[in-house]
Amino acid sequence: MKFINSKIYLVLAFTFLAFAPIKAQEIIKETETDTVKPVTVKPTGRIKVDGIVAVVGDYVVLDSDIDLMYRELQAQNVPVKDVKRCELLGKLMEDKLYAHQAIQDSIIVTDAEVNETMSKQIDYFVEQIGSEEKMVSYFKKRDMESFKTELFEMIKTQKLTEQMQKKIIDEVTITPEEVRIFFAKFKGEEIPVFGAEMEVAQIVIKPEISQEAKQRVIDRLNEIKNDVQQNGASFYSKAVLYSEDPGSRSNGGYYKMTRKTPFVKEFKDVAFSLDEGEISEPVETEFGYHLIYVEKIRGQELDVRHILMKPKVSNEALNKAKERIIQIRQRIQNGEISFAEAARSESDEKETRNSGGLLLNPRTLETRFELTKLPPEIYSDVVDLKEDEISPALLNDDERTGKSWKIMTVINRYDEHTADYALDYTKIKDLALKEKQIQAIAKWSNEKIEETYVKVSPEYRECNFANNWVK
């Protein structure tokens, strides 16, 4: 399936651009004049009359949806000179088709999930625009409440879209023979070129936390637990006020989880041992101490809330950790021990210790990072390192795990090169799978468009859509 272009599609898909009203589940009856043709904005400042420009199943697309997409693209500094209204309308209609079919397939998106995303999105907008008042004004809404109502519906539609797309592509697999055929079709200059890559390793030393600091956190969490159980205080409010988990604090510590959810073992073990409505004792993990409250049990799925608190690190402990990382660095430079051996025996980072300190690329689950896609905090630490050079001691202040000291090195560098089937099989397989997934989505879209009620207003029927919206 053809998209506008990769940059615009990503902006549209991941920054939630269409902030006009979305009337979920609203059936639009067809009449002879079922759209209101937008009136051109006059120099006097009169507001253009909003009209329905498309209907997809139970969903409508308004002319103002397209206007707001343009406004958000401009706010993101994306060039809009060559972006046509037809292209944006086509993207909006694709989203509505996914959402409509997701409901037919009984895909469920809970209000809690939507509220969590909405809270983060509003925080982002406020940070970018300056204040809630400016945000509401920027998106031309009456007040904060109406903005939240519309944003809620838009995010719910987006999540339904994502779940439907995931359901389609999860069923797509690829065989080695299909990968071979995919690669064989490229000849000469058509063969893919992979950018420069590197493998990076690190050794992390965490400062030792005193028993007194730990006990202070345990006592505070027990006070909160007693206040909830004895005095009827709100766990949600306590999480908003006191939790140090940036991912859930603003939403009252909420997470939906199953046994396959990638949480640390200690957290999952306790959560699944609790009854509905029960609050745990303080639970220690590598992130700090947690109070875990099981709000709802649905078979093997839990709705939980938690409060995370981290013991405070003293300056003395931080200085001792720095001295230790400097000593490890000196031993490596003196040839007493290799970087990988030091990582296995000395590093306090469990995720990389057994691999000799090698970082795993979370996007590809391989050890190679494309140079242009390295996380900024890693790029600045390693970009100027020469062969076998070790960085100086670096203070790492992670919002999740707290302060620590680390040293880094580049294990291997790979220059930009034309794809080699044997050496780059995994990357070629990924490309082949993505192409097959796109073909599966295109086939699904064509079939669903044929069986779904679709209507496009007259002024957009001449658009050269990627999909057959005008039947």
CSV table of C-alpha atoms in Angstrom, one decimal:
chain,number,residue,atom,x,y,z
A,1,MET,CA,0.0,0.0,0.0
A,2,LYS,CA,1.3,3.4,-0.9
A,3,PHE,CA,1.7,6.1,1.7
A,4,ILE,CA,2.2,9.8,1.5
A,5,ASN,CA,5.9,9.4,2.3
A,6,SER,CA,7.7,7.9,5.2
A,7,LYS,CA,8.5,11.0,7.1
A,8,ILE,CA,5.0,12.5,6.9
A,9,TYR,CA,3.4,9.1,7.7
A,10,LEU,CA,5.5,8.7,10.8
A,11,VAL,CA,4.6,12.2,12.0
A,12,LEU,CA,0.9,11.5,11.4
A,13,ALA,CA,1.0,8.1,13.0
A,14,PHE,CA,3.0,8.8,16.1
A,15,THR,CA,2.3,12.4,17.1
A,16,PHE,CA,-1.5,12.2,17.0
A,17,LEU,CA,-2.2,14.9,14.5
A,18,ALA,CA,-5.9,14.9,13.7
A,19,PHE,CA,-7.4,16.8,16.6
A,20,ALA,CA,-10.8,17.7,15.2
A,21,PRO,CA,-13.9,16.0,16.6
A,22,ILE,CA,-14.1,12.3,15.8
A,23,LYS,CA,-17.7,11.0,16.1
A,24,ALA,CA,-17.0,7.3,16.8
A,25,GLN,CA,-19.9,4.9,16.1
A,26,GLU,CA,-22.0,7.6,14.4
A,27,ILE,CA,-23.9,6.4,11.4
A,28,ILE,CA,-24.3,9.0,8.7
A,29,LYS,CA,-27.4,8.7,6.5
A,30,GLU,CA,-26.9,9.4,2.9
A,31,THR,CA,-29.0,12.2,1.4
A,32,GLU,CA,-28.9,14.1,-1.9
A,33,THR,CA,-26.8,16.8,-0.2
A,34,ASP,CA,-25.0,15.0,2.6
A,35,THR,CA,-22.0,17.3,2.8
A,36,VAL,CA,-21.7,21.0,3.4
A,37,LYS,CA,-19.2,22.5,1.0
A,38,PRO,CA,-16.7,24.4,3.0
A,39,VAL,CA,-16.9,28.2,2.5
A,40,THR,CA,-13.7,30.0,1.7
A,41,VAL,CA,-12.3,32.0,4.6
A,42,LYS,CA,-13.0,35.7,4.0
A,43,PRO,CA,-10.5,38.5,4.8
A,44,THR,CA,-12.9,39.6,7.5
A,45,GLY,CA,-11.9,36.5,9.5
A,46,ARG,CA,-15.2,34.6,9.3
A,47,ILE,CA,-14.8,30.9,10.2
A,48,LYS,CA,-15.1,28.4,7.4
A,49,VAL,CA,-18.2,26.2,7.8
A,50,ASP,CA,-17.1,22.6,8.8
A,51,GLY,CA,-18.5,19.8,6.6
A,52,ILE,CA,-18.3,16.1,6.3
A,53,VAL,CA,-15.9,15.2,3.5
A,54,ALA,CA,-15.9,11.4,3.8
A,55,VAL,CA,-17.6,8.6,5.6
A,56,VAL,CA,-16.0,5.2,6.3
A,57,GLY,CA,-18.2,2.7,8.0
A,58,ASP,CA,-19.4,4.2,11.3
A,59,TYR,CA,-16.8,7.1,11.1
A,60,VAL,CA,-16.8,10.5,9.5
A,61,VAL,CA,-14.0,12.7,8.3
A,62,LEU,CA,-14.5,16.5,8.7
A,63,ASP,CA,-12.9,19.1,6.5
A,64,SER,CA,-11.4,20.6,9.7
A,65,ASP,CA,-9.6,17.3,10.3
A,66,ILE,CA,-7.5,18.0,7.2
A,67,ASP,CA,-6.9,21.7,8.3
A,68,LEU,CA,-5.7,20.6,11.7
A,69,MET,CA,-3.4,18.0,10.2
A,70,TYR,CA,-1.8,20.8,8.1
A,71,ARG,CA,-1.4,22.9,11.2
A,72,GLU,CA,0.2,20.2,13.2
A,73,LEU,CA,2.6,19.3,10.4
A,74,GLN,CA,3.7,22.9,10.3
A,75,ALA,CA,4.1,22.9,14.1
A,76,GLN,CA,6.4,19.9,13.6
A,77,ASN,CA,8.4,21.8,11.0
A,78,VAL,CA,7.5,19.3,8.3
A,79,PRO,CA,7.4,21.0,4.8
A,80,VAL,CA,3.8,21.1,3.6
A,81,LYS,CA,4.2,22.9,0.3
A,82,ASP,CA,3.9,19.7,-1.7
A,83,VAL,CA,1.4,17.9,0.6
A,84,LYS,CA,-2.0,17.7,-1.0
A,85,ARG,CA,-5.3,17.7,0.9
A,86,CYS,CA,-6.1,14.5,-1.1
A,87,GLU,CA,-3.1,12.8,0.5
A,88,LEU,CA,-4.1,13.7,4.0
A,89,LEU,CA,-7.7,12.7,3.4
A,90,GLY,CA,-6.5,9.3,2.2
A,91,LYS,CA,-4.5,8.8,5.3
A,92,LEU,CA,-7.4,9.8,7.6
A,93,MET,CA,-9.7,7.4,5.7
A,94,GLU,CA,-7.2,4.6,6.1
A,95,ASP,CA,-7.2,5.1,9.9
A,96,LYS,CA,-11.0,5.2,10.0
A,97,LEU,CA,-11.2,1.9,8.0
A,98,TYR,CA,-8.9,0.2,10.5
A,99,ALA,CA,-10.8,1.5,13.5
A,100,HIS,CA,-14.2,0.5,12.0
A,101,GLN,CA,-13.0,-3.0,11.3
A,102,ALA,CA,-11.3,-3.3,14.7
A,103,ILE,CA,-14.8,-2.8,16.3
A,104,GLN,CA,-16.3,-5.4,14.0
A,105,ASP,CA,-13.6,-7.8,15.1
A,106,SER,CA,-14.3,-7.1,18.8
A,107,ILE,CA,-10.9,-5.5,19.5
A,108,ILE,CA,-11.0,-3.7,22.8
A,109,VAL,CA,-9.2,-0.6,23.9
A,110,THR,CA,-9.9,0.3,27.5
A,111,ASP,CA,-10.5,3.8,28.8
A,112,ALA,CA,-7.5,3.4,31.1
A,113,GLU,CA,-5.2,2.8,28.2
A,114,VAL,CA,-6.5,5.9,26.4
A,115,ASN,CA,-6.3,8.1,29.5
A,116,GLU,CA,-2.7,7.0,30.1
A,117,THR,CA,-1.7,8.0,26.5
A,118,MET,CA,-3.7,11.2,26.6
A,119,SER,CA,-2.0,12.3,29.8
A,120,LYS,CA,1.4,11.8,28.3
A,121,GLN,CA,0.3,13.6,25.1
A,122,ILE,CA,-1.0,16.6,26.9
A,123,ASP,CA,2.3,16.8,28.9
A,124,TYR,CA,4.2,16.8,25.6
A,125,PHE,CA,2.0,19.5,24.1
A,126,VAL,CA,2.3,21.7,27.1
A,127,GLU,CA,6.1,21.3,27.1
A,128,GLN,CA,6.2,22.3,23.4
A,129,ILE,CA,3.7,25.1,23.4
A,130,GLY,CA,4.1,26.6,26.8
A,131,SER,CA,1.0,26.2,28.9
A,132,GLU,CA,-2.4,24.5,28.8
A,133,GLU,CA,-4.1,27.8,27.9
A,134,LYS,CA,-1.8,28.2,24.9
A,135,MET,CA,-2.3,24.6,23.9
A,136,VAL,CA,-6.1,25.0,23.9
A,137,SER,CA,-5.8,28.2,21.9
A,138,TYR,CA,-3.3,26.7,19.4
A,139,PHE,CA,-5.7,23.8,18.6
A,140,LYS,CA,-8.7,26.3,18.5
A,141,LYS,CA,-10.8,24.6,21.2
A,142,ARG,CA,-13.3,26.2,23.5
A,143,ASP,CA,-11.7,25.0,26.8
A,144,MET,CA,-9.6,22.2,28.3
A,145,GLU,CA,-12.5,19.9,28.8
A,146,SER,CA,-13.6,19.9,25.2
A,147,PHE,CA,-10.0,19.5,24.1
A,148,LYS,CA,-9.7,16.4,26.3
A,149,THR,CA,-13.0,15.0,25.0
A,150,GLU,CA,-11.9,15.2,21.4
A,151,LEU,CA,-8.4,14.1,22.1
A,152,PHE,CA,-9.7,11.0,24.0
A,153,GLU,CA,-11.8,10.0,21.0
A,154,MET,CA,-8.9,10.6,18.6
A,155,ILE,CA,-6.5,8.5,20.6
A,156,LYS,CA,-9.0,5.7,21.0
A,157,THR,CA,-9.4,5.6,17.2
A,158,GLN,CA,-5.6,5.6,16.8
A,159,LYS,CA,-5.2,2.7,19.2
A,160,LEU,CA,-7.9,0.7,17.5
A,161,THR,CA,-6.1,1.4,14.2
A,162,GLU,CA,-2.8,0.2,15.7
A,163,GLN,CA,-4.4,-3.0,17.1
A,164,MET,CA,-6.0,-3.8,13.8
A,165,GLN,CA,-2.8,-3.2,11.9
A,166,LYS,CA,-0.9,-5.4,14.3
A,167,LYS,CA,-3.5,-8.2,13.9
A,168,ILE,CA,-3.0,-8.1,10.2
A,169,ILE,CA,0.8,-8.2,10.1
A,170,ASP,CA,1.2,-10.6,13.0
A,171,GLU,CA,-0.2,-13.3,10.8
A,172,VAL,CA,2.5,-12.6,8.1
A,173,THR,CA,5.6,-14.9,8.2
A,174,ILE,CA,8.4,-15.3,5.7
A,175,THR,CA,10.5,-18.3,4.6
A,176,PRO,CA,14.2,-18.4,3.7
A,177,GLU,CA,13.2,-19.1,0.1
A,178,GLU,CA,11.0,-16.0,0.0
A,179,VAL,CA,14.0,-14.0,1.4
A,180,ARG,CA,16.2,-15.4,-1.4
A,181,ILE,CA,13.7,-14.5,-4.1
A,182,PHE,CA,13.2,-11.0,-2.6
A,183,PHE,CA,17.0,-10.3,-2.7
A,184,ALA,CA,17.5,-11.8,-6.1
A,185,LYS,CA,15.2,-9.3,-7.8
A,186,PHE,CA,17.7,-6.4,-7.0
A,187,LYS,CA,20.4,-5.9,-9.7
A,188,GLY,CA,23.4,-3.6,-9.9
A,189,GLU,CA,22.6,-0.2,-8.3
A,190,GLU,CA,19.2,-1.4,-7.1
A,191,ILE,CA,20.9,-3.6,-4.4
A,192,PRO,CA,20.2,-2.0,-1.0
A,193,VAL,CA,23.0,-0.1,0.8
A,194,PHE,CA,23.3,-0.3,4.5
A,195,GLY,CA,24.7,2.6,6.5
A,196,ALA,CA,27.7,2.7,8.7
A,197,GLU,CA,27.2,0.8,12.0
A,198,MET,CA,29.0,0.1,15.2
A,199,GLU,CA,28.9,-2.2,18.2
A,200,VAL,CA,29.2,-0.5,21.5
A,201,ALA,CA,29.9,-1.8,25.0
A,202,GLN,CA,29.8,-0.3,28.5
A,203,ILE,CA,30.6,-1.0,32.1
A,204,VAL,CA,28.3,0.5,34.7
A,205,ILE,CA,29.0,1.0,38.4
A,206,LYS,CA,26.1,1.9,40.6
A,207,PRO,CA,26.6,3.7,43.9
A,208,GLU,CA,25.9,1.6,47.0
A,209,ILE,CA,22.8,2.6,48.8
A,210,SER,CA,22.9,2.6,52.6
A,211,GLN,CA,20.5,0.4,54.7
A,212,GLU,CA,19.3,3.6,56.4
A,213,ALA,CA,18.2,5.1,53.0
A,214,LYS,CA,16.4,1.9,52.0
A,215,GLN,CA,14.6,1.8,55.4
A,216,ARG,CA,13.4,5.4,55.0
A,217,VAL,CA,11.7,4.5,51.7
A,218,ILE,CA,10.2,1.3,53.1
A,219,ASP,CA,8.8,3.2,56.1
A,220,ARG,CA,7.3,5.8,53.8
A,221,LEU,CA,5.6,3.3,51.5
A,222,ASN,CA,4.2,1.5,54.6
A,223,GLU,CA,2.7,4.8,55.8
A,224,ILE,CA,1.1,5.3,52.4
A,225,LYS,CA,-0.3,1.7,52.4
A,226,ASN,CA,-1.8,2.3,55.9
A,227,ASP,CA,-3.3,5.6,54.8
A,228,VAL,CA,-5.1,3.8,51.9
A,229,GLN,CA,-6.2,0.8,53.9
A,230,GLN,CA,-7.1,2.5,57.2
A,231,ASN,CA,-8.2,5.9,56.2
A,232,GLY,CA,-9.6,5.3,52.7
A,233,ALA,CA,-7.0,7.5,50.9
A,234,SER,CA,-6.9,7.2,47.1
A,235,PHE,CA,-4.1,5.0,45.8
A,236,TYR,CA,-4.4,6.8,42.5
A,237,SER,CA,-3.8,10.2,44.1
A,238,LYS,CA,-0.9,8.8,46.2
A,239,ALA,CA,0.8,7.6,43.0
A,240,VAL,CA,0.3,10.9,41.2
A,241,LEU,CA,1.8,12.7,44.2
A,242,TYR,CA,4.6,10.4,45.3
A,243,SER,CA,5.6,7.8,42.6
A,244,GLU,CA,8.9,8.3,40.9
A,245,ASP,CA,8.0,6.2,37.9
A,246,PRO,CA,7.9,8.7,35.0
A,247,GLY,CA,6.0,6.2,32.8
A,248,SER,CA,2.9,5.8,35.0
A,249,ARG,CA,3.0,8.6,37.6
A,250,SER,CA,0.7,11.0,35.8
A,251,ASN,CA,-1.9,8.2,35.4
A,252,GLY,CA,-2.0,7.1,39.0
A,253,GLY,CA,0.6,4.3,38.5
A,254,TYR,CA,-1.5,2.3,36.1
A,255,TYR,CA,-0.3,-0.6,34.0
A,256,LYS,CA,-2.1,-3.5,32.3
A,257,MET,CA,0.0,-6.6,32.4
A,258,THR,CA,0.1,-10.4,31.7
A,259,ARG,CA,2.8,-12.9,32.6
A,260,LYS,CA,4.5,-12.1,29.2
A,261,THR,CA,4.7,-8.4,29.9
A,262,PRO,CA,8.4,-7.4,30.1
A,263,PHE,CA,8.5,-6.3,33.7
A,264,VAL,CA,11.2,-7.4,36.1
A,265,LYS,CA,10.6,-10.8,37.7
A,266,GLU,CA,10.2,-9.5,41.3
A,267,PHE,CA,7.4,-7.2,40.3
A,268,LYS,CA,5.5,-9.8,38.3
A,269,ASP,CA,5.9,-12.5,40.9
A,270,VAL,CA,4.3,-10.3,43.6
A,271,ALA,CA,1.6,-8.8,41.3
A,272,PHE,CA,0.3,-12.3,40.3
A,273,SER,CA,0.4,-13.5,44.0
A,274,LEU,CA,-2.1,-10.8,45.1
A,275,ASP,CA,-5.9,-10.9,45.2
A,276,GLU,CA,-8.1,-8.3,43.6
A,277,GLY,CA,-8.1,-5.2,45.8
A,278,GLU,CA,-5.0,-6.2,47.7
A,279,ILE,CA,-1.9,-4.0,48.2
A,280,SER,CA,1.6,-5.6,48.6
A,281,GLU,CA,4.3,-5.0,51.1
A,282,PRO,CA,7.2,-2.8,49.7
A,283,VAL,CA,8.8,-4.8,46.9
A,284,GLU,CA,12.5,-4.3,46.0
A,285,THR,CA,13.6,-4.3,42.4
A,286,GLU,CA,16.6,-2.8,40.5
A,287,PHE,CA,14.5,0.4,40.1
A,288,GLY,CA,13.7,0.9,43.8
A,289,TYR,CA,10.9,-0.1,46.0
A,290,HIS,CA,7.2,-0.5,44.9
A,291,LEU,CA,3.8,-0.7,46.4
A,292,ILE,CA,1.7,-2.8,44.1
A,293,TYR,CA,-2.1,-2.6,44.1
A,294,VAL,CA,-4.1,-5.1,42.0
A,295,GLU,CA,-7.2,-3.2,40.8
A,296,LYS,CA,-8.7,-5.8,38.5
A,297,ILE,CA,-8.1,-9.4,37.6
A,298,ARG,CA,-9.3,-10.7,34.2
A,299,GLY,CA,-8.1,-14.3,33.8
A,300,GLN,CA,-4.4,-14.0,33.2
A,301,GLU,CA,-4.5,-10.2,32.7
A,302,LEU,CA,-4.1,-7.7,35.6
A,303,ASP,CA,-4.9,-4.0,36.0
A,304,VAL,CA,-2.3,-2.8,38.5
A,305,ARG,CA,-1.3,0.4,40.0
A,306,HIS,CA,2.0,1.0,41.7
A,307,ILE,CA,4.0,3.6,43.6
A,308,LEU,CA,7.8,3.6,43.0
A,309,MET,CA,10.2,5.2,45.4
A,310,LYS,CA,14.0,5.2,45.1
A,311,PRO,CA,16.4,5.4,48.1
A,312,LYS,CA,18.5,8.6,47.8
A,313,VAL,CA,22.2,8.2,46.9
A,314,SER,CA,24.7,10.0,49.1
A,315,ASN,CA,27.5,12.1,47.5
A,316,GLU,CA,30.0,9.8,49.3
A,317,ALA,CA,28.6,6.7,47.7
A,318,LEU,CA,28.6,8.4,44.3
A,319,ASN,CA,32.2,9.4,44.7
A,320,LYS,CA,33.2,5.8,45.7
A,321,ALA,CA,31.4,4.5,42.5
A,322,LYS,CA,33.4,7.0,40.4
A,323,GLU,CA,36.7,5.9,42.0
A,324,ARG,CA,35.8,2.2,41.3
A,325,ILE,CA,35.0,2.9,37.6
A,326,ILE,CA,38.3,4.8,37.2
A,327,GLN,CA,40.2,1.9,38.7
A,328,ILE,CA,38.5,-0.6,36.3
A,329,ARG,CA,39.4,1.7,33.4
A,330,GLN,CA,43.0,1.8,34.4
A,331,ARG,CA,43.2,-1.9,34.7
A,332,ILE,CA,41.9,-2.4,31.2
A,333,GLN,CA,44.3,0.2,29.8
A,334,ASN,CA,47.2,-1.5,31.6
A,335,GLY,CA,46.3,-4.8,29.9
A,336,GLU,CA,45.5,-6.6,33.2
A,337,ILE,CA,42.0,-7.5,32.0
A,338,SER,CA,40.0,-7.1,28.8
A,339,PHE,CA,36.9,-4.8,28.5
A,340,ALA,CA,34.6,-7.8,28.1
A,341,GLU,CA,36.1,-9.6,31.1
A,342,ALA,CA,35.8,-6.5,33.3
A,343,ALA,CA,32.2,-6.1,32.2
A,344,ARG,CA,31.4,-9.7,33.2
A,345,SER,CA,33.1,-9.5,36.6
A,346,GLU,CA,32.6,-5.9,37.6
A,347,SER,CA,29.6,-4.3,35.9
A,348,ASP,CA,26.4,-3.7,37.9
A,349,GLU,CA,24.2,-3.7,34.8
A,350,LYS,CA,22.6,-7.1,34.5
A,351,GLU,CA,21.3,-6.6,30.9
A,352,THR,CA,24.8,-6.2,29.4
A,353,ARG,CA,27.1,-8.0,32.0
A,354,ASN,CA,26.9,-11.5,30.5
A,355,SER,CA,27.5,-10.2,26.9
A,356,GLY,CA,30.8,-8.5,27.9
A,357,GLY,CA,29.0,-5.1,28.1
A,358,LEU,CA,27.6,-5.2,24.5
A,359,LEU,CA,24.5,-3.0,24.1
A,360,LEU,CA,21.5,-4.5,22.4
A,361,ASN,CA,19.7,-2.4,19.8
A,362,PRO,CA,16.1,-2.5,21.0
A,363,ARG,CA,14.8,-1.9,17.5
A,364,THR,CA,16.5,-4.8,15.8
A,365,LEU,CA,17.5,-6.9,18.9
A,366,GLU,CA,21.0,-7.1,17.4
A,367,THR,CA,24.2,-5.6,18.7
A,368,ARG,CA,24.8,-3.4,15.7
A,369,PHE,CA,23.6,0.3,15.8
A,370,GLU,CA,23.3,2.4,12.6
A,371,LEU,CA,25.5,5.4,13.3
A,372,THR,CA,22.7,7.9,12.3
A,373,LYS,CA,20.2,6.1,14.5
A,374,LEU,CA,22.2,5.9,17.7
A,375,PRO,CA,20.4,7.3,20.7
A,376,PRO,CA,21.8,10.9,21.2
A,377,GLU,CA,23.1,10.1,24.7
A,378,ILE,CA,25.1,7.2,23.4
A,379,TYR,CA,26.2,8.9,20.2
A,380,SER,CA,27.8,11.8,22.0
A,381,ASP,CA,29.8,9.4,24.3
A,382,VAL,CA,31.3,7.2,21.6
A,383,VAL,CA,31.3,9.1,18.2
A,384,ASP,CA,34.9,10.4,18.7
A,385,LEU,CA,36.4,7.2,20.2
A,386,LYS,CA,39.2,5.6,18.3
A,387,GLU,CA,39.9,1.9,17.9
A,388,ASP,CA,40.2,0.2,21.4
A,389,GLU,CA,39.9,3.6,23.1
A,390,ILE,CA,37.9,3.8,26.3
A,391,SER,CA,35.8,6.8,27.3
A,392,PRO,CA,36.6,8.7,30.5
A,393,ALA,CA,34.3,8.0,33.4
A,394,LEU,CA,30.8,9.3,32.5
A,395,LEU,CA,28.0,10.2,35.0
A,396,ASN,CA,24.8,8.6,33.9
A,397,ASP,CA,21.6,10.1,35.3
A,398,ASP,CA,18.8,7.8,34.2
A,399,GLU,CA,15.2,8.8,35.2
A,400,ARG,CA,14.4,5.1,35.7
A,401,THR,CA,17.4,3.7,37.5
A,402,GLY,CA,19.0,6.8,39.0
A,403,LYS,CA,22.6,7.9,39.0
A,404,SER,CA,25.6,5.7,38.1
A,405,TRP,CA,29.0,5.9,36.5
A,406,LYS,CA,30.1,4.2,33.3
A,407,ILE,CA,32.8,3.8,30.8
A,408,MET,CA,32.2,3.0,27.1
A,409,THR,CA,34.1,1.6,24.1
A,410,VAL,CA,33.5,0.8,20.4
A,411,ILE,CA,34.0,-2.9,19.8
A,412,ASN,CA,33.5,-2.9,16.0
A,413,ARG,CA,32.9,-0.4,13.2
A,414,TYR,CA,31.2,-1.4,10.0
A,415,ASP,CA,31.5,1.0,7.0
A,416,GLU,CA,28.6,1.8,4.7
A,417,HIS,CA,28.3,-1.1,2.2
A,418,THR,CA,26.2,-2.7,-0.4
A,419,ALA,CA,24.1,-5.5,1.0
A,420,ASP,CA,25.7,-8.9,1.1
A,421,TYR,CA,23.3,-11.8,1.3
A,422,ALA,CA,25.4,-13.9,3.7
A,423,LEU,CA,26.6,-11.1,5.9
A,424,ASP,CA,23.4,-9.1,6.0
A,425,TYR,CA,20.8,-11.9,5.9
A,426,THR,CA,19.0,-10.7,9.0
A,427,LYS,CA,18.5,-7.1,7.6
A,428,ILE,CA,17.5,-8.5,4.2
A,429,LYS,CA,15.0,-10.7,5.9
A,430,ASP,CA,13.5,-7.7,7.7
A,431,LEU,CA,13.2,-5.8,4.5
A,432,ALA,CA,11.5,-8.8,2.8
A,433,LEU,CA,9.1,-9.2,5.7
A,434,LYS,CA,8.2,-5.6,5.7
A,435,GLU,CA,7.4,-5.7,2.0
A,436,LYS,CA,5.2,-8.8,2.5
A,437,GLN,CA,3.5,-7.0,5.4
A,438,ILE,CA,2.7,-4.0,3.3
A,439,GLN,CA,1.3,-6.3,0.6
A,440,ALA,CA,-0.8,-8.0,3.2
A,441,ILE,CA,-2.2,-4.6,4.4
A,442,ALA,CA,-2.9,-3.5,0.8
A,443,LYS,CA,-4.8,-6.8,0.1
A,444,TRP,CA,-6.7,-6.4,3.4
A,445,SER,CA,-7.6,-2.8,2.6
A,446,ASN,CA,-8.8,-3.5,-0.9
A,447,GLU,CA,-11.1,-6.3,0.4
A,448,LYS,CA,-12.5,-4.2,3.3
A,449,ILE,CA,-13.1,-1.2,1.2
A,450,GLU,CA,-15.3,-3.3,-1.1
A,451,GLU,CA,-17.4,-4.5,1.8
A,452,THR,CA,-17.5,-1.3,3.9
A,453,TYR,CA,-19.8,1.7,3.4
A,454,VAL,CA,-17.6,4.5,2.0
A,455,LYS,CA,-18.7,7.9,0.7
A,456,VAL,CA,-16.4,10.8,-0.5
A,457,SER,CA,-17.8,14.3,-1.0
A,458,PRO,CA,-17.9,15.6,-4.6
A,459,GLU,CA,-15.0,18.0,-4.2
A,460,TYR,CA,-12.7,15.1,-3.3
A,461,ARG,CA,-13.8,12.5,-5.8
A,462,GLU,CA,-11.2,13.5,-8.4
A,463,CYS,CA,-8.4,12.8,-5.9
A,464,ASN,CA,-5.8,10.3,-7.0
A,465,PHE,CA,-6.1,8.1,-3.9
A,466,ALA,CA,-3.7,5.3,-3.2
A,467,ASN,CA,-6.8,3.2,-2.3
A,468,ASN,CA,-10.0,2.7,-4.2
A,469,TRP,CA,-12.1,5.0,-2.0
A,470,VAL,CA,-14.3,6.3,-4.9
A,471,LYS,CA,-16.0,3.0,-5.9
